[in-house]
C-alpha positions as a printed NumPy array, in Angstrom:
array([[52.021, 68.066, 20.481],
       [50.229, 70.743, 22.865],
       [49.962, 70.505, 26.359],
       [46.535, 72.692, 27.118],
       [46.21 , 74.296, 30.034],
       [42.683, 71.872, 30.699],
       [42.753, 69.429, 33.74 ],
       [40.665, 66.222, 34.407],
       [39.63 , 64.496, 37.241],
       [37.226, 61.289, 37.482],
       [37.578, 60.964, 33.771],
       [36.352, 64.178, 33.084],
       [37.603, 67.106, 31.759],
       [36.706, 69.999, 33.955],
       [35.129, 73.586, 32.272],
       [37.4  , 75.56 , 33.968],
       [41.425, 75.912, 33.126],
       [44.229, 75.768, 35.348],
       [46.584, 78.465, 34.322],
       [50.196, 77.419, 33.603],
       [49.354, 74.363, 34.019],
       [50.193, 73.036, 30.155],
       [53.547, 74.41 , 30.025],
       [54.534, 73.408, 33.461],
       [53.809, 69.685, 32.781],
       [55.69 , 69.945, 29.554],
       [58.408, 71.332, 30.999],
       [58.546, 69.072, 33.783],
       [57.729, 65.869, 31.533],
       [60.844, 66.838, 29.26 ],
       [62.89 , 67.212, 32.817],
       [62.209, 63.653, 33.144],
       [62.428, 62.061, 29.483],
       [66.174, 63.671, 29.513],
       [66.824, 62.32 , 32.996],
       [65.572, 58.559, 31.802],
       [66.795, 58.524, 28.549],
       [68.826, 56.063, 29.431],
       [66.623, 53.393, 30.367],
       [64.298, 53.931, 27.489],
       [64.053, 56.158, 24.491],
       [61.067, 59.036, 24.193],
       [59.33 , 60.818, 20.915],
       [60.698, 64.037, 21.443],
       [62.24 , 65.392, 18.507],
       [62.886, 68.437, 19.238],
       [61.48 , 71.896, 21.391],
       [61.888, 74.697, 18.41 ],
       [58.147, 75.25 , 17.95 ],
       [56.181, 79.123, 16.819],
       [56.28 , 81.229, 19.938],
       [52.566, 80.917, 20.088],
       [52.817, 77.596, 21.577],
       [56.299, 78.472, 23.523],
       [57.128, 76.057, 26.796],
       [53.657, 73.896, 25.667],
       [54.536, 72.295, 22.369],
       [57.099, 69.829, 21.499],
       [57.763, 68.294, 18.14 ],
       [57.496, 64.662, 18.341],
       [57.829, 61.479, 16.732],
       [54.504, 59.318, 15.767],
       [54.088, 56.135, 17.411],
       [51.627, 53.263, 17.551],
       [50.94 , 53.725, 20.875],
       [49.714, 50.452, 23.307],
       [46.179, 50.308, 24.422],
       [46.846, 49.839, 27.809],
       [48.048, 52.634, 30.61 ],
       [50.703, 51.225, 32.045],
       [51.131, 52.245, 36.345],
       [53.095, 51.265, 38.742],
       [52.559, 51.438, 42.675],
       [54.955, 51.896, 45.607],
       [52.207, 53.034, 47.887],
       [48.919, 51.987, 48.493],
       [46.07 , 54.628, 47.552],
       [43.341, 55.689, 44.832],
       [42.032, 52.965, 42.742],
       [44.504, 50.565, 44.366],
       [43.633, 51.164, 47.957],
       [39.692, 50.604, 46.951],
       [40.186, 47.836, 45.045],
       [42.527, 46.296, 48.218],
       [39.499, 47.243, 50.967],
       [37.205, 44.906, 48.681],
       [39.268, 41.586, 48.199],
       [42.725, 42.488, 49.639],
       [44.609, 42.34 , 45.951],
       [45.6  , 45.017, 43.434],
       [44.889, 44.067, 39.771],
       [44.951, 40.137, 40.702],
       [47.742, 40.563, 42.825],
       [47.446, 39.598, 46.377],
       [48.968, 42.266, 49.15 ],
       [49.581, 41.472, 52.982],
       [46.792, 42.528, 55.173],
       [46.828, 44.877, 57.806],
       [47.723, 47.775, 55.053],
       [46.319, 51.239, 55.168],
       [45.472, 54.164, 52.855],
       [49.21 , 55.765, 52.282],
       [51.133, 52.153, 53.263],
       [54.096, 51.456, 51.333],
       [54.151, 48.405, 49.616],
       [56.639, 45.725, 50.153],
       [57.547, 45.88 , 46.873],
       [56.376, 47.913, 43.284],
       [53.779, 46.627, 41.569],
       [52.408, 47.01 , 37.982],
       [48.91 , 47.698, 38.165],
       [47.773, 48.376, 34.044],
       [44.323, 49.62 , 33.389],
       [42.355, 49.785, 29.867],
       [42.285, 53.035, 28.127],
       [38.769, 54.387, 28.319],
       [36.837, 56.123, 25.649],
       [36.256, 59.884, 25.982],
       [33.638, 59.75 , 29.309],
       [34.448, 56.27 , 30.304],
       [36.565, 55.516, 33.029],
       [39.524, 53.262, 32.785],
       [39.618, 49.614, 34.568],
       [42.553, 47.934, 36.299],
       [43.346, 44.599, 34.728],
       [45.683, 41.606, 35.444],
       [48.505, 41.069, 33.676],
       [47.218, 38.177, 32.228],
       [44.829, 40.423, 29.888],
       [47.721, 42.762, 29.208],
       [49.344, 39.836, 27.339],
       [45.929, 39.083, 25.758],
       [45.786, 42.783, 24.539],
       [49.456, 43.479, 23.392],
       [51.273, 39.68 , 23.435],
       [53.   , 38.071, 25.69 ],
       [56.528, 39.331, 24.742],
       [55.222, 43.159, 24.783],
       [53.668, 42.437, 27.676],
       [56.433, 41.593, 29.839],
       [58.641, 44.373, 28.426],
       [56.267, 46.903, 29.296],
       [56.179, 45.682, 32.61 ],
       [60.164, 45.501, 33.522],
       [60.166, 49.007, 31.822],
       [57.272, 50.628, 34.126],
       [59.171, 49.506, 37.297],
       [62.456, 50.499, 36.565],
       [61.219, 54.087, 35.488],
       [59.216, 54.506, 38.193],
       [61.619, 53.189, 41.016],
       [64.43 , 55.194, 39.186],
       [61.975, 58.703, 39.336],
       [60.977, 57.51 , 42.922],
       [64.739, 57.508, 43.991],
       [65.182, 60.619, 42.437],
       [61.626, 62.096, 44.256],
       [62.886, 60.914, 47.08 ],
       [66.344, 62.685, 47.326],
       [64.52 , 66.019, 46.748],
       [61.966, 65.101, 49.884],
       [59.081, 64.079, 47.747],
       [57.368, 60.484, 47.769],
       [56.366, 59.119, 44.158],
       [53.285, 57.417, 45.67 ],
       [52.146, 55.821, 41.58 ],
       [52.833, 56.954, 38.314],
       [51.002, 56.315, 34.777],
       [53.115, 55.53 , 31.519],
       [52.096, 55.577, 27.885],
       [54.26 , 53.668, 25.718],
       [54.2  , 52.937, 21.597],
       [56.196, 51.521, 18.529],
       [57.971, 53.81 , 16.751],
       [58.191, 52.968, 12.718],
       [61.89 , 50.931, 13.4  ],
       [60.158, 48.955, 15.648],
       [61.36 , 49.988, 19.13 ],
       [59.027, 50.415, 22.311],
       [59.159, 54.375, 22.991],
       [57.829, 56.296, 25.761],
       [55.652, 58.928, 25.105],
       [52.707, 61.281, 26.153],
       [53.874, 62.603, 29.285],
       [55.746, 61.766, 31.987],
       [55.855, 62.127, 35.917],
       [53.844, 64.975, 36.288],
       [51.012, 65.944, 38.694],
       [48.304, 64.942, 36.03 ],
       [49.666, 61.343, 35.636],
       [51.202, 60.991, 39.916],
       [50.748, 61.469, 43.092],
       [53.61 , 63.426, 44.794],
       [53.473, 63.644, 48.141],
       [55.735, 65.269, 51.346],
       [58.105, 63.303, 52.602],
       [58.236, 64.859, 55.657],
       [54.888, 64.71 , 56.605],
       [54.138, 61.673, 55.213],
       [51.785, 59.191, 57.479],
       [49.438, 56.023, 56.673],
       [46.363, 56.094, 57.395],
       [44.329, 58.484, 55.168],
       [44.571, 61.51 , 53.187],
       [48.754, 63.192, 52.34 ],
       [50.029, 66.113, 51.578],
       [50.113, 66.321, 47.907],
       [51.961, 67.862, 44.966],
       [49.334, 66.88 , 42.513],
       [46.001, 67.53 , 41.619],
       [44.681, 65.361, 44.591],
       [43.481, 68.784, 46.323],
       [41.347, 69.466, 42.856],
       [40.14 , 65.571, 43.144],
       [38.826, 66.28 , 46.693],
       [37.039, 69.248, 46.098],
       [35.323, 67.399, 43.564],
       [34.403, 65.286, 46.755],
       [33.391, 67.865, 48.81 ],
       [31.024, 69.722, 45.979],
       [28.178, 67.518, 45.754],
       [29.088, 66.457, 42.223],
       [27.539, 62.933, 41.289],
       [30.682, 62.629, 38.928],
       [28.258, 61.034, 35.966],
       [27.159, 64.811, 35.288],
       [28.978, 67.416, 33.272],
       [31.35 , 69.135, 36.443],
       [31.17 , 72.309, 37.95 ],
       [33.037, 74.993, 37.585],
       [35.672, 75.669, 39.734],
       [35.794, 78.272, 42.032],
       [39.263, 80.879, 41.84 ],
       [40.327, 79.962, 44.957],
       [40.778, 75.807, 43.656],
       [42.21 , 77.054, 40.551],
       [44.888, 79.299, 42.267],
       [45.703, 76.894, 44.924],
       [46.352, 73.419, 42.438],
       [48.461, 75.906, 39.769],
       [50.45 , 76.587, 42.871],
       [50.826, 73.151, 43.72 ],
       [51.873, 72.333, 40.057],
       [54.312, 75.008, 40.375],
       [55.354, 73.774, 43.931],
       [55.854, 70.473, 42.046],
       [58.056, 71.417, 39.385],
       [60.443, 73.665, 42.113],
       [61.132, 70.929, 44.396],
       [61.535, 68.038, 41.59 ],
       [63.831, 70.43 , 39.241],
       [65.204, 73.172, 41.667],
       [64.085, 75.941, 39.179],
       [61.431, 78.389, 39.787],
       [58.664, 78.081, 36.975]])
């Protein structure tokens, strides 16, 4: 498996690279599968792959992987916030009013969404048509694992001043049988990291992920159901330095 150095936003994949940006999430995902290994096993095999794909690849093991993307919320933002503004409820699960754009959340919630075809966009669903799509059993399993990772990683954000606002996990059956994360995991492509410090409800945070790219995106004109723009040096430089900013503060090494 090779992490590219392509990044997407609004379910599409943008023409212009971001460089780094492949072998810092790889690097940073395998931070994380060793660090929650012990809640649930990964597919890595192992990291000895040809130099030309040094940092990026990973040798890993095939799974059957779930149709669903499994997230989990702590704060209130993105899809969620939109979807809460419209009938105050997250994926058919009701939330106390008065919240704002940024609010934590009592509690975390699971919030799955469909995996889209290449240039469709995903869909939150209930939990109710998770079960429908994987079984009952599955279901439930995927959802006790997705909160404990993500409140574990969130504790763990947290100590090194960084709020894990929502994550995305991609789980599968390996041949034995067992339910294995894989993909990636915890990055900036699949969170939102944002300051602690400056962290304030109410709109817009400082972020560690590719929210600035996202808001560009805003900003350009683009109609989002058109092939994107390129992006201009200065938004390339500034979200591989947030990347990199990401991967300092979570792992205390320099990238």
């Amino acid at each position: 498996l090779v992490a590219s150095d392509r990044v997407s936003a609004y379910d599409w994949v943008m023409p212009t690279t971001i460089p780094d940006k492949g072998a810092v999430l790889t690097q940073l995902s395998l931070f994380w599968f060793e660090l929650l290994a012990d809640i649930v096993p990964n597919h890595i095999i192992s990291t000895d792959v040809p130099d030309i794909v040094a940092d990026r690849g990973i040798i890993v093991q095939p799974l059957e992987m779930f149709a669903i993307e499994c997230v989990a919320r702590g704060y209130l933002t993105g899809s969620g916030w939109s979807e809460y503004q419209n009938n105050g409820a997250v994926c058919g699960q009701s939330l106390p009013t008065g919240l704002l754009d940024g609010s934590k959340l009592p509690t975390t919630i699971f919030t799955p969404a469909t995996k889209a075809e290449i240039g469709d966009h995903d869909i939150n669903i209930d939990f109710e048509t998770v079960a429908k799509i994987v079984g009952a059993d599955d279901a439930q399993e995927l959802k006790e694992l997705t909160i404990t990772l993500y409140e574990t990683a969130a504790d763990f954000a947290s100590s090194r001043g960084i709020i894990l606002a929502d994550t995305k996990f991609e789980f599968g059956r390996s041949a034995s049988g067992e339910i294995v994360l894989g993909d990636e995991a915890l990055t900036p492509d699949s969170s939102r990291f944002w300051e602690l410090s400056t962290w304030a409800p109410g709109g817009a945070q400082a972020s560690y992920d590719k929210q600035f790219l996202r808001d560009y995106l805003v900003s350009s004109g683009w109609d989002r159901n058109s092939p994107p723009p390129e992006l201009p040096a200065e938004i390339v430089e500034k979200t591989a330095r947030r990347y990199k900013e990401a991967f300092f503060h979570l792992t205390g090494s320099v990238f």
